[in-house]
Short mmCIF file of C-alpha atoms and ligand atoms in Angstrom, two decimals:
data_model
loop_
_atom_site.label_atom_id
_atom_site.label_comp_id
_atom_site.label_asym_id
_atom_site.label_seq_id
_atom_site.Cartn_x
_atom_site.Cartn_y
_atom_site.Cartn_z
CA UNK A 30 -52.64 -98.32 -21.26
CA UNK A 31 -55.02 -98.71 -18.57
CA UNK A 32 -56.69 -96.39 -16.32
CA UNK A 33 -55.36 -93.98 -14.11
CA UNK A 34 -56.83 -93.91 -10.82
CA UNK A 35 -56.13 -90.25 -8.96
CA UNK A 36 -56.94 -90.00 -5.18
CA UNK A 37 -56.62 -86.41 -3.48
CA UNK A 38 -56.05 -86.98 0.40
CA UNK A 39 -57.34 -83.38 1.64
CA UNK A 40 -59.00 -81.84 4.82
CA UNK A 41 -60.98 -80.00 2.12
CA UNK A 42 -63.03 -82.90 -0.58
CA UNK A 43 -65.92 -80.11 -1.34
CA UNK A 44 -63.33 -78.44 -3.15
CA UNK A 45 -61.82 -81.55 -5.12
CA UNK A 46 -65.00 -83.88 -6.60
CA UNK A 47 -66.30 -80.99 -8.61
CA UNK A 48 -63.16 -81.07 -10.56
CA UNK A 49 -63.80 -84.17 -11.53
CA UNK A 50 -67.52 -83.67 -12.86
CA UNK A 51 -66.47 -81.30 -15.38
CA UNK A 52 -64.81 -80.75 -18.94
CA UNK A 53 -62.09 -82.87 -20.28
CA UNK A 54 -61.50 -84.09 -17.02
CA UNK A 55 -65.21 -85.70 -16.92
CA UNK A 56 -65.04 -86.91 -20.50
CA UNK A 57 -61.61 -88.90 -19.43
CA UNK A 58 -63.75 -90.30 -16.21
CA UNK A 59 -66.43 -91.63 -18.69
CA UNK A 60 -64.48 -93.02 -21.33
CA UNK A 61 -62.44 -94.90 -18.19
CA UNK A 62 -59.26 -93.81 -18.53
CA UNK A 63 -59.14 -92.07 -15.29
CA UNK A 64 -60.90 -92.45 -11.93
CA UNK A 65 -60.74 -89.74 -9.64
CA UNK A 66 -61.89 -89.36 -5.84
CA UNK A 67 -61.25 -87.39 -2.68
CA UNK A 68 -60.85 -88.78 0.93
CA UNK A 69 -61.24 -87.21 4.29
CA UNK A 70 -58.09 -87.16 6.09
CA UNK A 71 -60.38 -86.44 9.25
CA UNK A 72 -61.73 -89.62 8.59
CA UNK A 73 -58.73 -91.19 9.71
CA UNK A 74 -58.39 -89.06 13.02
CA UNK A 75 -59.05 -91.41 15.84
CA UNK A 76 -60.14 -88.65 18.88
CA UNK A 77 -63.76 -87.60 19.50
CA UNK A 78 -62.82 -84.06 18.29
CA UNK A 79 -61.45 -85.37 14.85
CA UNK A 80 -58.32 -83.70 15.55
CA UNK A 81 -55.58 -83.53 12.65
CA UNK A 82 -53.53 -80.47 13.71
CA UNK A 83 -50.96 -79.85 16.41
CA UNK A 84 -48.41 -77.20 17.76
CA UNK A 85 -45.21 -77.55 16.11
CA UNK A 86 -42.36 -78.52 19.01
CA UNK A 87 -39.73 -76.05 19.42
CA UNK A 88 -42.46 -73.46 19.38
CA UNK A 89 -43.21 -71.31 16.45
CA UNK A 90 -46.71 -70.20 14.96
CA UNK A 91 -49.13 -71.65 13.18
CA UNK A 92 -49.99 -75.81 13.23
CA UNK A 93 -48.84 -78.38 11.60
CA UNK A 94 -50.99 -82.08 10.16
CA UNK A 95 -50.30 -84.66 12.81
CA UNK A 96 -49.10 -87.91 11.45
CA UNK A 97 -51.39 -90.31 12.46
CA UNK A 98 -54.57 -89.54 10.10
CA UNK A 99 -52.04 -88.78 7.54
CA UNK A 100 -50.34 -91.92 7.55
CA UNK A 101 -53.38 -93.84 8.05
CA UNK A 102 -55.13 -92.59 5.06
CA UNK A 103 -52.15 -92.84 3.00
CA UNK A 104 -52.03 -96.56 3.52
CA UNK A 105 -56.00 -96.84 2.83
CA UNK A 106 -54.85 -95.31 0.00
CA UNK A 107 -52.38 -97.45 -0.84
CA UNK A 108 -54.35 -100.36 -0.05
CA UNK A 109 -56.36 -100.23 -3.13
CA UNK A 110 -54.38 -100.01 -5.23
CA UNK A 111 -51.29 -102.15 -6.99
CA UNK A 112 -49.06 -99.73 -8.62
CA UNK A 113 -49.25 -96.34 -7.03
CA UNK A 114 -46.82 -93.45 -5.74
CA UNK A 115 -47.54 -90.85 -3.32
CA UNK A 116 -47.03 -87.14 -4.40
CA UNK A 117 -46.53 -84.73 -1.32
CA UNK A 118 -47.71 -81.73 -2.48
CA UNK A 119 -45.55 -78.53 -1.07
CA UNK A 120 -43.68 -75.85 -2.01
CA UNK A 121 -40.35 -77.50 -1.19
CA UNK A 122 -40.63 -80.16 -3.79
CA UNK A 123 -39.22 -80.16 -7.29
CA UNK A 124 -40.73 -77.85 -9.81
CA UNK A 125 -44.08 -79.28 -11.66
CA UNK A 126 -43.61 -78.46 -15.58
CA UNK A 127 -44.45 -79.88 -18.74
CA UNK A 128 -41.77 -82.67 -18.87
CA UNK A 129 -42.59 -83.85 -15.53
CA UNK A 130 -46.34 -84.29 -16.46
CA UNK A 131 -44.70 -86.07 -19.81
CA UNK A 132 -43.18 -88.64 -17.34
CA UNK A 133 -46.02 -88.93 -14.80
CA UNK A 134 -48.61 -89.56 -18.12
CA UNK A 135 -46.23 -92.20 -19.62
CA UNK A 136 -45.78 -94.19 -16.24
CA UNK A 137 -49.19 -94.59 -15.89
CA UNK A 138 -49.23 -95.39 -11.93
CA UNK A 139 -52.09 -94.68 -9.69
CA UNK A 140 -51.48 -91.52 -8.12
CA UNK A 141 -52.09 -90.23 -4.51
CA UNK A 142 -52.12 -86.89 -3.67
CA UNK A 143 -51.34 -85.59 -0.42
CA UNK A 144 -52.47 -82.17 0.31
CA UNK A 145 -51.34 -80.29 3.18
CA UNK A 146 -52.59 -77.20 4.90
CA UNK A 147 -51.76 -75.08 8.21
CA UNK A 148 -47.73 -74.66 8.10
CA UNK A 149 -47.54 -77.98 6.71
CA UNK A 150 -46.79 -81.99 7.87
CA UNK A 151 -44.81 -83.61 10.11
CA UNK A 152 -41.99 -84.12 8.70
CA UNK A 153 -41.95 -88.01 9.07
CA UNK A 154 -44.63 -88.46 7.22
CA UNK A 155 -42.46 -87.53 4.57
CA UNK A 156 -39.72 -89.74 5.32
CA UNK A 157 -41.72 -92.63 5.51
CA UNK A 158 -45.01 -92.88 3.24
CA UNK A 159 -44.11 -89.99 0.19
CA UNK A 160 -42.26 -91.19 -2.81
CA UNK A 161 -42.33 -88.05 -4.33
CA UNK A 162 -42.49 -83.98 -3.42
CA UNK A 163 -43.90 -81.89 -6.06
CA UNK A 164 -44.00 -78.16 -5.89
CA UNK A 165 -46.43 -75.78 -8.75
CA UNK A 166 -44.00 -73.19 -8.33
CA UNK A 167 -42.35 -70.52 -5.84
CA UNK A 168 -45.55 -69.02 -4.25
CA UNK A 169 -46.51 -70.47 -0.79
CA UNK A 170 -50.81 -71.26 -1.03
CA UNK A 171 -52.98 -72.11 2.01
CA UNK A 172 -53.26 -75.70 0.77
CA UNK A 173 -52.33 -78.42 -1.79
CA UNK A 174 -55.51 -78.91 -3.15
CA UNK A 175 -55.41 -76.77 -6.39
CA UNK A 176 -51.64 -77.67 -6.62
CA UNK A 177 -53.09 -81.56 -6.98
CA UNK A 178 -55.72 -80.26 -9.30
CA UNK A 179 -53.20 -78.97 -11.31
CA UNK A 180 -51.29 -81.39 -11.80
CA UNK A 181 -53.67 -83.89 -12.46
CA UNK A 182 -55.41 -81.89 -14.87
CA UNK A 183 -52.34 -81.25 -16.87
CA UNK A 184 -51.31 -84.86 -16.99
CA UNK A 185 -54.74 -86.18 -18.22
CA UNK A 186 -54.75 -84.00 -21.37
CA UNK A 187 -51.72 -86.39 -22.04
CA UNK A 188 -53.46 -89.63 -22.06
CA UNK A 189 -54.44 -91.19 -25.21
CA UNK A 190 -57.83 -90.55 -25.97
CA UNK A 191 -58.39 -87.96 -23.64
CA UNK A 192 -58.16 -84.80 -25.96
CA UNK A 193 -60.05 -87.20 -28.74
CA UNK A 194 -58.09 -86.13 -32.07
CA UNK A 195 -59.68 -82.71 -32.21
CA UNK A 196 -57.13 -80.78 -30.23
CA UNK A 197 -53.20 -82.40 -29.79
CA UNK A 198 -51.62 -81.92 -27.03
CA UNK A 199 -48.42 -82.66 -29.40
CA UNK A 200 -48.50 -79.52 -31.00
CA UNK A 201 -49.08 -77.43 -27.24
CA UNK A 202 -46.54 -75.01 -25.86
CA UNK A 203 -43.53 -76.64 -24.12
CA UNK A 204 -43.43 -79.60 -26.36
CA UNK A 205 -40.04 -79.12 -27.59
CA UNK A 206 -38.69 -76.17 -25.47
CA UNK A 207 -41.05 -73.96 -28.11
CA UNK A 208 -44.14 -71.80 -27.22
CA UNK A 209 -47.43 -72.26 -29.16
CA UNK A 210 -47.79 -69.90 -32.73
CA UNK A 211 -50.45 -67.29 -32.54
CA UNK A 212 -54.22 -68.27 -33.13
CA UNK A 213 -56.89 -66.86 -34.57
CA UNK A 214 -60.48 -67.63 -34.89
CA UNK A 215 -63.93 -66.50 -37.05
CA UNK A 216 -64.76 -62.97 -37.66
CA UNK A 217 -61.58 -62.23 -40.32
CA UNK A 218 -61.88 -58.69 -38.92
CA UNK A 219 -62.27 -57.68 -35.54
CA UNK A 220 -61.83 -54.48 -33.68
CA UNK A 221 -59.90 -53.22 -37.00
CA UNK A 222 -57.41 -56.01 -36.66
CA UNK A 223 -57.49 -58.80 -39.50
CA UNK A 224 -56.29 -62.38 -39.50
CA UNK A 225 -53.08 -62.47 -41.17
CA UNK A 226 -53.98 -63.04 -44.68
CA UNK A 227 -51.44 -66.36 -45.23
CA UNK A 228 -54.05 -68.34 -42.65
CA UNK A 229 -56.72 -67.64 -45.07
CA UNK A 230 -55.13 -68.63 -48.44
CA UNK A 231 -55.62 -72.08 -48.17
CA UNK A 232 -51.77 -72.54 -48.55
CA UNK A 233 -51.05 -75.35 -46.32
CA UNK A 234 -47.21 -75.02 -46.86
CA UNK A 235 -47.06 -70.99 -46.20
CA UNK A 236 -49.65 -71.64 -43.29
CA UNK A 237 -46.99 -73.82 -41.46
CA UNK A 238 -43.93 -71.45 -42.66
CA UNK A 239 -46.47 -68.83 -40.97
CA UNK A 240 -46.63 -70.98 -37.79
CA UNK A 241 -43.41 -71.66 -37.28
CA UNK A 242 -41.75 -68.26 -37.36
CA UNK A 243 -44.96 -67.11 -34.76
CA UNK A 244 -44.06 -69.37 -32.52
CA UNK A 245 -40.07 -68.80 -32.98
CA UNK A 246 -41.09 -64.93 -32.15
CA UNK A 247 -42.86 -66.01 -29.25
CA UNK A 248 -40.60 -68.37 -27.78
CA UNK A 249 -37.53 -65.77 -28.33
CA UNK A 250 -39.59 -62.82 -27.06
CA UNK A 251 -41.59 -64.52 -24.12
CA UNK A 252 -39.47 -67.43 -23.12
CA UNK A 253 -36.08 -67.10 -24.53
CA UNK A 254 -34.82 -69.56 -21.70
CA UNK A 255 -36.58 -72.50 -23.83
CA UNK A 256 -34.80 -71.87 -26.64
CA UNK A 257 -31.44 -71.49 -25.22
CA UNK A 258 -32.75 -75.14 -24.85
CA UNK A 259 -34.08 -76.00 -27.96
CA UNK A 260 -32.65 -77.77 -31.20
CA UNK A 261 -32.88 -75.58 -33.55
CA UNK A 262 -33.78 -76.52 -37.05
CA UNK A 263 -32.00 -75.50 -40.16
CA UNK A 264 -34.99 -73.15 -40.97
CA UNK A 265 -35.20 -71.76 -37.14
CA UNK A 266 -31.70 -70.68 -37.36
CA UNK A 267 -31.87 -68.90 -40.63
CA UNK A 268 -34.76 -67.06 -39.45
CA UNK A 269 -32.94 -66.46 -35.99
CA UNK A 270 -30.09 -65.33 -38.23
CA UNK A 271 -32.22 -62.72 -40.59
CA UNK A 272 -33.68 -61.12 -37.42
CA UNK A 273 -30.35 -60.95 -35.86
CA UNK A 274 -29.00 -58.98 -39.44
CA UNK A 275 -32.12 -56.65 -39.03
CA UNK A 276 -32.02 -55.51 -35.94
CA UNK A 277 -28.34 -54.79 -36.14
CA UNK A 278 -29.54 -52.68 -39.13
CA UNK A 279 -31.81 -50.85 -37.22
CA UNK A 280 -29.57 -50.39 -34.30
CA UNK A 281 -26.78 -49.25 -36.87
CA UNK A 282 -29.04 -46.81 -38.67
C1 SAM B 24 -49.08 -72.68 3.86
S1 SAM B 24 -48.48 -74.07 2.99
C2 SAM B 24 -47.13 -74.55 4.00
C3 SAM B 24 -45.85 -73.90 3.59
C4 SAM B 24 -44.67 -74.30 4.49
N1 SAM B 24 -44.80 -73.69 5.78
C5 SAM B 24 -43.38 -73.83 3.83
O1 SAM B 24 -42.98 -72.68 4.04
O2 SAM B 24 -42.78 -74.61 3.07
C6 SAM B 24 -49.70 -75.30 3.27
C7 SAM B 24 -49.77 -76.38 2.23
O3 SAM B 24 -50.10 -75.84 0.96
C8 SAM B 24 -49.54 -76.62 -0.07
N2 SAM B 24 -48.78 -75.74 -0.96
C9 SAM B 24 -48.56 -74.42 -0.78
N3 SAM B 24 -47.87 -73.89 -1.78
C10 SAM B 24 -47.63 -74.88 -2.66
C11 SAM B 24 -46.94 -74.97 -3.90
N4 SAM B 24 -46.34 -73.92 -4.44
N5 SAM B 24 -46.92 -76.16 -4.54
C12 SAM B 24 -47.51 -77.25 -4.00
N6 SAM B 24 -48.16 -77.23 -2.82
C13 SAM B 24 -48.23 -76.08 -2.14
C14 SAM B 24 -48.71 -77.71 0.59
O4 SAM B 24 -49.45 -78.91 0.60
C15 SAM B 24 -48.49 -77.16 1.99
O5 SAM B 24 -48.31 -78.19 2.94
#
């Protein structure tokens, strides 16, 4: 697989190169197996004000990203690059989760970010230059920026090498319509509260019988809407099925 190149079109690049220069995210930009850069959209503006905003026609309030700059730095963009797609990022697009970062990691294009702020871009922009509109999730923000960030941050813990065998992003919540089982770390006792004693036995057998029904209990009680979506195992469903016969035994007592 080769690298990744990520390129965040923003009004705002103070707020997108440190992300890059830190964590994970600078260990992948080391070891090459993603670049990652901001550009100016002003840059691309071509009056002496460096103008990138308008009035929207048929009234209304706020302003919306002109097309010009936009489209211009999109194709810059473009330009260096052989295999990329451009990701709008707004909240109209289709819903960023962890099977869509999955698919983004495994096609290993270039990726362009477009970030938009005011009350958005002119719509032709979209029409013409975006293959692809991403939302983070129903909440409207001031700009695309951490939306990009986001996203880009959650598909580079995919890449091979990238989490460097210490952690696996195999084993993470969402892999498999399941949430994550508990964790616990060093002191065994803490705030009267001990480490369930099964994670200290050594038992590598009960340890992932352990695991498994914490993260069923999670899943079911947190997120039951993955496992409505989940295979279930043979084991799953006979602990699914013991719960079930207990808490009718409590409700029945
Ligand atoms: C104030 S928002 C514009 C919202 C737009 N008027 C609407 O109602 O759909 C400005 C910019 O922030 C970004 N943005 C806001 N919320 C987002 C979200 N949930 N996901 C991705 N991008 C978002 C988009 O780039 C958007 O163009």
């Amino acid at each position: 697989m080769g690298t990744i190149n990520f390129t965040v079109l923003t009004l705002f690049p103070e707020l997108v190169d440190p992300f890059f220069e830190h964590g994970i995210i600078s260990r992948a930009v080391d070891k090459n197996i993603i670049t990652g850069k901001s550009v100016n959209i002003r840059d691309f503006s071509s009056d002496r004000h460096n103008t990138v905003d308008d009035r929207p026609y048929g009234g209304g309030c706020g302003m919306l990203m002109k097309p010009e700059p936009l489209a211009l730095a999109i194709n810059a963009a473009k330009q260096g690059s052989a295999d990329s797609r451009v990701i709008l990022m707004t909240p109209q697009g289709r819903r960023f989760d962890q099977g869509l970062a999955l698919d983004l990691a495994a096609r290993s294009e270039d990726l362009i970010f477009v970030c938009g702020r005011y009350e958005g871009i002119d719509e032709r922009v979209c029409h013409t230059l975006v293959d692809d509109e991403i939302s983070i999730g129903d909440y409207v923000m001031t700009g695309g920026e951490l939306a990009a960030m986001v996203i880009i941050d959650a598909i580079t813990r995919l890449l091979p090498g990238v989490l460097g065998g210490e952690t696996s992003a195999d084993v993470d919540s969402f892999r498999d319509d399941r949430l994550e089982h508990a964790q616990f770390t060093r002191p065994p006792a803490f705030e009267s509260m001990d480490v369930p004693s099964v994670l200290l036995s050594g038992d590598h057998g009960a340890i992932e019988r352990w695991r498994k029904r914490s993260s069923l209990k999670r899943t079911l009680l947190n997120r039951p809407d993955l496992l409505a979506k989940r295979a279930l195992d043979g084991e799953e469903r006979k602990i699914l099925k013991t719960w079930c016969q207990e808490l009718e035994a409590l409700i029945n007592e």
